[in-house]
Each structure stands twice: as structure tokens, then as C-alpha cells.
Amino acid sequence: MAAPPSDFAVETLLETPTVAVRDVYCRGRLQGRGAEEHATVTQLVFPYRGAYVRHLGHDDAVAEANQVLFFNAGEGYHVSHPLAGGDASLTVAIGDSLIAELAPRSLLRDRGPLAFRRQRLRIDARTQVLMALLRHSLRADVAEPLEGESLALTLARRALGPQTTHAASASPVRQRLVDRAKLVLAADLARRWTLAEIASEVGFSPVYLTQVFQQVEGLPLYRYQLRLRLARALDLLAHYEDLSHLGLELGFSSHSHFSAAFRAAYGRSPSEFRRVALRRPSAAAR
């Protein structure tokens, strides 16, 4: 049974002849697979809040903030929501001719209409911050259309770049193990997990879990968790005046710990990012 219409909302942030950028929200109240869905246009989907699973044939992908997902026009898929709390994604749709310019040939199918070969790639921290900058600046109405278009194309180029993405390659058994670990982390971002606790949740030894996760995702498990926390911070920065409180809520031990991790990942402090994304004056200038 498909989710009720009230469970799903789409907000257009930018629409020009070149690009369409939309915020998509889902309450995710149905845990099992929903009815088959189809994208009307090929698009890049950047999850930034919560997590869900996209089922494409026999291939399942956990959609969370470290990933970009590719939705091919007309291709049928199903979605399930194993975690409570719903999810949100930013979608970027550009024309097929622009995708053909931006995407390496290795990512595209050889025959038929333009389409991506795989359904996801892991993105780097720079891609995450570009997505957040695009979303916040459009939502706050501080980016004019030309700036929004430029940011969207830069984001797409970064998300598709072979130097800034990682394509998982694993057996189905190993991929399922990694996906279970991702869902454990996404279910409680603030929790200070131990390796033994996560291993117990997924049913494998700590040694095997760390080895497989590193091999499949190209990142250690603890760094993957840190990226998820920081991506959530990018989502929430516009809603917090007290950034120390935000850091503590996300599981960081102190404001300095949060700020240092944020700067190491994104090249600027949380307050600096907020000023750039929302055009807020600094405290000294008020």
C-alpha cells in the first residue's frame, strides 16, 4: 500500500530551464516496501536527514547523508523506512545533455536512453557542504537564480567526480552487513557507540565488521559516524542560535570538539558556514 499523500511533501526551491532543485520530505510511517514508484526525470538525490532504503530490482541502497542516489527517469523502484522519524532529501534535476557532459562515461549505461549504471555513490565532505549551502541559501532566499544554478551544477559535478566519490564494491553478504551497520548509526546519531555494541547489533565480530566496512565504504566506521553527525549539523545550523547546544545534542563532547571536527571536514567553523549560507552578519557587526 502506498504512503498516504500527507506523508510525502515536495517543495520547489529553484526551477529554471537549466536545473530544478527540490526539498522532499517523507514521514516514513510505513516500514515495509511501499508501492512501486517512478521518477519522471533523471535526478541526483542527496539525503540529508534520517535514512531510508531504496530497492531497485535485487539491489538495495541505504539512503543517508553520506550518499548521492541516482533516480533514472521511468525506472521502477520501491522504498522502505526501517527507522522511525522520517527523512528528507534534496533533489537536483538537470537535463540529459548536461548529465552527459558532467558524468564520467563509466557511470552511464552504454545503450538506450541516458541512465546511470548504479544507484548510489558515497560523496565526500566537500559535496555535503555544497549541498547544504545550496539548500540553505535557496530556502533563505539569499541566492539569486543564477547563483543557485551555478551552485547546483557545481554540486552535480562534485557528486559525479571520480576523485570525490566512492563506488562500493562488495558481495551481497558484505553489503548487507555494511548496510545494517549504517542503519544502526543513523538510528541514534548522538549515541556514543562502542564497536562491540555495533558488532552485537549486526551479528558479527568487531574485527570482521571493521575490516568489511573499511573495504566496502573506503572509510573507517568511526569516521563514517562522524560524517553523519556533521551532515546533520549542516541541516540544523539554521535553527540553532546556540551552536554549543547543537554540538552536544549530536554527541560531541564540547563546543570546541564540535567546531574542530566541523572545520576539519568543511574548512570553516559552524558559525562561519551559517554566515555564508544565510548571509547572517557576525556577532561583532551587529
Tab-separated table of C-alpha atoms in Angstrom:
chain	number	residue	atom	x	y	z
A	1	MET	CA	0.000	0.000	0.000
A	2	ALA	CA	1.400	3.396	-0.927
A	3	ALA	CA	2.013	6.011	1.754
A	4	PRO	CA	-0.827	8.496	2.290
A	5	PRO	CA	-0.302	11.814	0.467
A	6	SER	CA	0.147	13.613	3.810
A	7	ASP	CA	3.258	11.525	4.456
A	8	PHE	CA	5.067	12.998	1.450
A	9	ALA	CA	5.755	16.636	0.569
A	10	VAL	CA	7.795	18.335	-2.143
A	11	GLU	CA	8.899	21.972	-2.060
A	12	THR	CA	10.445	23.558	-5.150
A	13	LEU	CA	13.385	25.784	-4.209
A	14	LEU	CA	14.555	26.642	-7.732
A	15	GLU	CA	13.263	25.896	-11.210
A	16	THR	CA	14.861	27.272	-14.361
A	17	PRO	CA	15.341	25.902	-17.886
A	18	THR	CA	18.690	24.521	-16.690
A	19	VAL	CA	18.020	22.990	-13.283
A	20	ALA	CA	15.292	22.156	-10.768
A	21	VAL	CA	16.098	21.887	-7.063
A	22	ARG	CA	13.504	20.488	-4.658
A	23	ASP	CA	13.270	19.628	-0.983
A	24	VAL	CA	11.499	16.301	-0.482
A	25	TYR	CA	10.135	15.225	2.909
A	26	CYS	CA	8.685	11.883	3.941
A	27	ARG	CA	7.325	10.949	7.362
A	28	GLY	CA	8.270	7.334	6.712
A	29	ARG	CA	5.482	5.736	8.698
A	30	LEU	CA	5.363	2.602	6.519
A	31	GLN	CA	8.261	0.296	7.435
A	32	GLY	CA	7.678	-2.265	4.687
A	33	ARG	CA	8.179	-1.705	0.987
A	34	GLY	CA	5.808	0.833	-0.474
A	35	ALA	CA	4.173	0.654	-3.869
A	36	GLU	CA	6.344	0.891	-6.964
A	37	GLU	CA	7.367	4.443	-7.813
A	38	HIS	CA	8.938	6.023	-10.902
A	39	ALA	CA	10.940	9.216	-11.277
A	40	THR	CA	9.598	11.417	-14.052
A	41	VAL	CA	13.071	12.798	-14.841
A	42	THR	CA	16.584	11.609	-14.129
A	43	GLN	CA	17.844	13.273	-10.958
A	44	LEU	CA	20.504	13.275	-8.280
A	45	VAL	CA	19.090	12.767	-4.786
A	46	PHE	CA	21.022	13.898	-1.702
A	47	PRO	CA	19.574	12.532	1.569
A	48	TYR	CA	20.352	14.867	4.457
A	49	ARG	CA	18.040	13.813	7.284
A	50	GLY	CA	17.095	10.348	8.520
A	51	ALA	CA	17.536	7.266	6.377
A	52	TYR	CA	15.522	5.001	4.104
A	53	VAL	CA	16.197	2.036	1.829
A	54	ARG	CA	15.675	2.151	-1.912
A	55	HIS	CA	15.024	-1.192	-3.568
A	56	LEU	CA	15.927	-1.316	-7.258
A	57	GLY	CA	15.465	-4.820	-8.579
A	58	HIS	CA	17.751	-7.006	-6.444
A	59	ASP	CA	19.903	-4.042	-5.419
A	60	ASP	CA	19.155	-2.299	-2.102
A	61	ALA	CA	20.748	1.018	-1.150
A	62	VAL	CA	20.642	2.690	2.257
A	63	ALA	CA	19.958	6.354	1.585
A	64	GLU	CA	21.670	8.545	4.182
A	65	ALA	CA	23.703	11.725	4.282
A	66	ASN	CA	26.961	10.183	3.057
A	67	GLN	CA	25.390	9.137	-0.262
A	68	VAL	CA	24.061	10.503	-3.514
A	69	LEU	CA	21.417	8.342	-5.180
A	70	PHE	CA	20.627	8.293	-8.894
A	71	PHE	CA	16.994	8.071	-9.940
A	72	ASN	CA	16.675	7.253	-13.642
A	73	ALA	CA	13.618	8.540	-15.473
A	74	GLY	CA	10.919	5.877	-15.770
A	75	GLU	CA	12.818	3.243	-13.762
A	76	GLY	CA	10.651	1.466	-11.194
A	77	TYR	CA	11.749	1.192	-7.567
A	78	HIS	CA	10.365	0.693	-4.062
A	79	VAL	CA	11.193	2.469	-0.802
A	80	SER	CA	11.081	1.187	2.780
A	81	HIS	CA	11.615	3.023	6.063
A	82	PRO	CA	13.294	0.797	8.662
A	83	LEU	CA	13.902	3.753	11.007
A	84	ALA	CA	11.347	5.976	12.715
A	85	GLY	CA	11.384	9.737	12.311
A	86	GLY	CA	11.055	10.178	8.571
A	87	ASP	CA	13.626	11.507	6.149
A	88	ALA	CA	14.414	14.397	3.841
A	89	SER	CA	16.425	14.753	0.644
A	90	LEU	CA	17.443	17.489	-1.750
A	91	THR	CA	16.852	16.542	-5.389
A	92	VAL	CA	18.699	18.106	-8.302
A	93	ALA	CA	17.341	17.540	-11.809
A	94	ILE	CA	19.303	18.701	-14.838
A	95	GLY	CA	18.833	17.842	-18.484
A	96	ASP	CA	20.242	14.696	-20.056
A	97	SER	CA	22.679	16.702	-22.190
A	98	LEU	CA	24.177	18.331	-19.098
A	99	ILE	CA	24.395	14.997	-17.276
A	100	ALA	CA	26.241	13.590	-20.284
A	101	GLU	CA	28.712	16.489	-20.002
A	102	LEU	CA	29.210	16.169	-16.268
A	103	ALA	CA	29.215	12.407	-15.664
A	104	PRO	CA	32.154	10.143	-16.488
A	105	ARG	CA	31.199	7.614	-19.148
A	106	SER	CA	31.838	4.822	-16.669
A	107	LEU	CA	28.801	5.951	-14.642
A	108	LEU	CA	26.397	5.878	-17.609
A	109	ARG	CA	24.824	2.975	-19.475
A	110	ASP	CA	26.164	2.253	-22.942
A	111	ARG	CA	22.820	1.761	-24.669
A	112	GLY	CA	19.353	3.213	-24.657
A	113	PRO	CA	18.225	6.483	-23.098
A	114	LEU	CA	20.651	8.245	-20.788
A	115	ALA	CA	20.715	6.470	-17.425
A	116	PHE	CA	23.111	5.776	-14.574
A	117	ARG	CA	24.569	2.279	-14.255
A	118	ARG	CA	24.475	2.197	-10.440
A	119	GLN	CA	22.073	3.652	-7.952
A	120	ARG	CA	24.438	5.315	-5.492
A	121	LEU	CA	27.895	6.691	-4.747
A	122	ARG	CA	29.445	7.786	-1.472
A	123	ILE	CA	30.175	11.517	-1.514
A	124	ASP	CA	32.929	13.443	0.228
A	125	ALA	CA	32.654	16.197	2.836
A	126	ARG	CA	33.006	18.979	0.254
A	127	THR	CA	29.988	17.644	-1.629
A	128	GLN	CA	27.980	17.550	1.601
A	129	VAL	CA	28.758	21.172	2.391
A	130	LEU	CA	27.962	22.290	-1.166
A	131	MET	CA	24.571	20.597	-0.928
A	132	ALA	CA	23.852	22.279	2.414
A	133	LEU	CA	24.967	25.667	1.089
A	134	LEU	CA	22.677	25.305	-1.927
A	135	ARG	CA	19.706	24.245	0.183
A	136	HIS	CA	20.079	26.866	2.920
A	137	SER	CA	20.749	29.774	0.561
A	138	LEU	CA	17.712	28.922	-1.584
A	139	ARG	CA	15.451	28.369	1.427
A	140	ALA	CA	16.553	31.670	2.986
A	141	ASP	CA	16.037	33.396	-0.383
A	142	VAL	CA	19.537	34.854	-0.334
A	143	ALA	CA	20.720	33.196	-3.569
A	144	GLU	CA	19.528	34.636	-6.877
A	145	PRO	CA	18.636	32.159	-9.654
A	146	LEU	CA	21.986	32.499	-11.413
A	147	GLU	CA	23.862	31.742	-8.184
A	148	GLY	CA	21.529	28.843	-7.430
A	149	GLU	CA	22.051	27.365	-10.893
A	150	SER	CA	25.823	27.686	-10.593
A	151	LEU	CA	25.853	26.053	-7.162
A	152	ALA	CA	23.619	23.208	-8.375
A	153	LEU	CA	25.861	22.449	-11.352
A	154	THR	CA	28.972	22.621	-9.154
A	155	LEU	CA	27.297	20.213	-6.738
A	156	ALA	CA	26.439	17.799	-9.551
A	157	ARG	CA	29.974	17.953	-10.929
A	158	ARG	CA	31.423	17.273	-7.495
A	159	ALA	CA	28.987	14.439	-6.766
A	160	LEU	CA	29.857	12.720	-10.043
A	161	GLY	CA	33.603	13.290	-9.955
A	162	PRO	CA	35.770	10.163	-9.794
A	163	GLN	CA	38.190	11.928	-7.404
A	164	THR	CA	35.481	12.893	-4.901
A	165	THR	CA	33.204	9.853	-4.822
A	166	HIS	CA	33.479	6.206	-3.868
A	167	ALA	CA	31.634	3.342	-5.515
A	168	ALA	CA	31.070	0.457	-3.146
A	169	SER	CA	32.087	-2.942	-4.457
A	170	ALA	CA	31.171	-5.931	-2.338
A	171	SER	CA	29.429	-9.266	-2.284
A	172	PRO	CA	25.739	-9.153	-1.304
A	173	VAL	CA	26.573	-10.609	2.136
A	174	ARG	CA	29.189	-7.952	2.872
A	175	GLN	CA	26.989	-5.159	1.551
A	176	ARG	CA	24.106	-6.253	3.791
A	177	LEU	CA	26.438	-6.225	6.800
A	178	VAL	CA	27.598	-2.691	5.994
A	179	ASP	CA	24.021	-1.530	5.387
A	180	ARG	CA	22.920	-2.877	8.767
A	181	ALA	CA	25.769	-1.004	10.439
A	182	LYS	CA	24.761	2.207	8.653
A	183	LEU	CA	21.191	1.888	9.901
A	184	VAL	CA	22.410	1.279	13.451
A	185	LEU	CA	24.431	4.503	13.326
A	186	ALA	CA	21.677	6.520	11.645
A	187	ALA	CA	19.094	5.422	14.213
A	188	ASP	CA	20.848	7.326	17.018
A	189	LEU	CA	23.431	9.844	15.824
A	190	ALA	CA	24.165	11.213	19.287
A	191	ARG	CA	24.873	7.865	20.910
A	192	ARG	CA	28.497	7.174	21.740
A	193	TRP	CA	28.564	3.670	20.373
A	194	THR	CA	31.280	1.190	21.168
A	195	LEU	CA	32.496	-1.154	18.464
A	196	ALA	CA	31.297	-4.140	20.495
A	197	GLU	CA	27.780	-2.680	20.673
A	198	ILE	CA	27.551	-2.131	16.929
A	199	ALA	CA	29.009	-5.579	16.219
A	200	SER	CA	26.421	-7.110	18.526
A	201	GLU	CA	23.624	-5.264	16.713
A	202	VAL	CA	24.702	-6.567	13.295
A	203	GLY	CA	25.671	-10.053	14.464
A	204	PHE	CA	29.359	-10.170	13.503
A	205	SER	CA	32.646	-9.840	15.346
A	206	PRO	CA	34.166	-6.376	15.861
A	207	VAL	CA	37.246	-7.311	13.833
A	208	TYR	CA	35.235	-8.587	10.866
A	209	LEU	CA	32.895	-5.590	10.981
A	210	THR	CA	35.709	-3.015	10.908
A	211	GLN	CA	37.529	-4.824	8.108
A	212	VAL	CA	34.468	-5.208	5.903
A	213	PHE	CA	33.193	-1.684	6.495
A	214	GLN	CA	36.554	-0.160	5.552
A	215	GLN	CA	36.799	-2.327	2.438
A	216	VAL	CA	33.270	-1.594	1.231
A	217	GLU	CA	32.917	2.106	2.079
A	218	GLY	CA	36.544	3.207	1.953
A	219	LEU	CA	36.212	4.845	5.378
A	220	PRO	CA	36.640	3.556	8.930
A	221	LEU	CA	33.394	3.059	10.803
A	222	TYR	CA	34.095	5.852	13.290
A	223	ARG	CA	34.755	8.383	10.503
A	224	TYR	CA	31.546	7.361	8.789
A	225	GLN	CA	29.635	8.074	12.009
A	226	LEU	CA	31.372	11.441	12.322
A	227	ARG	CA	30.352	12.360	8.763
A	228	LEU	CA	26.729	11.501	9.570
A	229	ARG	CA	26.787	13.708	12.670
A	230	LEU	CA	28.361	16.612	10.822
A	231	ALA	CA	25.892	16.305	7.946
A	232	ARG	CA	23.079	16.556	10.496
A	233	ALA	CA	24.742	19.658	11.878
A	234	LEU	CA	24.717	21.180	8.381
A	235	ASP	CA	20.980	20.500	8.260
A	236	LEU	CA	20.248	22.078	11.657
A	237	LEU	CA	22.578	25.092	11.777
A	238	ALA	CA	19.871	27.476	10.582
A	239	HIS	CA	17.666	26.556	13.550
A	240	TYR	CA	20.150	26.939	16.407
A	241	GLU	CA	21.419	30.184	17.859
A	242	ASP	CA	23.433	28.281	20.477
A	243	LEU	CA	25.802	26.133	18.438
A	244	SER	CA	27.337	24.658	21.593
A	245	HIS	CA	23.948	23.141	22.363
A	246	LEU	CA	23.714	21.726	18.838
A	247	GLY	CA	27.112	20.069	19.162
A	248	LEU	CA	26.213	18.479	22.479
A	249	GLU	CA	22.899	17.212	21.120
A	250	LEU	CA	24.768	15.482	18.296
A	251	GLY	CA	27.075	13.655	20.691
A	252	PHE	CA	30.170	15.873	20.627
A	253	SER	CA	31.887	16.215	23.995
A	254	SER	CA	32.185	20.016	23.844
A	255	HIS	CA	31.757	23.009	21.582
A	256	SER	CA	35.481	23.006	20.790
A	257	HIS	CA	35.285	19.316	19.807
A	258	PHE	CA	32.309	20.040	17.537
A	259	SER	CA	33.867	23.148	15.999
A	260	ALA	CA	37.218	21.453	15.358
A	261	ALA	CA	35.583	18.435	13.693
A	262	PHE	CA	33.363	20.697	11.582
A	263	ARG	CA	36.300	22.835	10.469
A	264	ALA	CA	38.427	19.775	9.662
A	265	ALA	CA	35.651	18.362	7.446
A	266	TYR	CA	34.306	21.524	5.817
A	267	GLY	CA	37.092	24.087	6.007
A	268	ARG	CA	35.244	26.592	8.191
A	269	SER	CA	33.640	26.772	11.616
A	270	PRO	CA	29.900	26.165	12.125
A	271	SER	CA	29.274	29.876	12.724
A	272	GLU	CA	31.254	30.819	9.591
A	273	PHE	CA	29.257	28.374	7.481
A	274	ARG	CA	25.992	29.754	8.827
A	275	ARG	CA	27.024	33.313	7.952
A	276	VAL	CA	27.916	32.292	4.391
A	277	ALA	CA	24.810	30.149	3.808
A	278	LEU	CA	22.282	32.510	5.385
A	279	ARG	CA	24.113	35.829	4.883
A	280	ARG	CA	23.830	36.497	8.610
A	281	PRO	CA	26.100	39.249	9.973
A	282	SER	CA	28.701	38.254	12.516
A	283	ALA	CA	28.102	38.976	16.177
A	284	ALA	CA	30.781	41.706	16.079
A	285	ALA	CA	28.964	43.516	13.262
A	286	ARG	CA	25.597	43.649	14.986
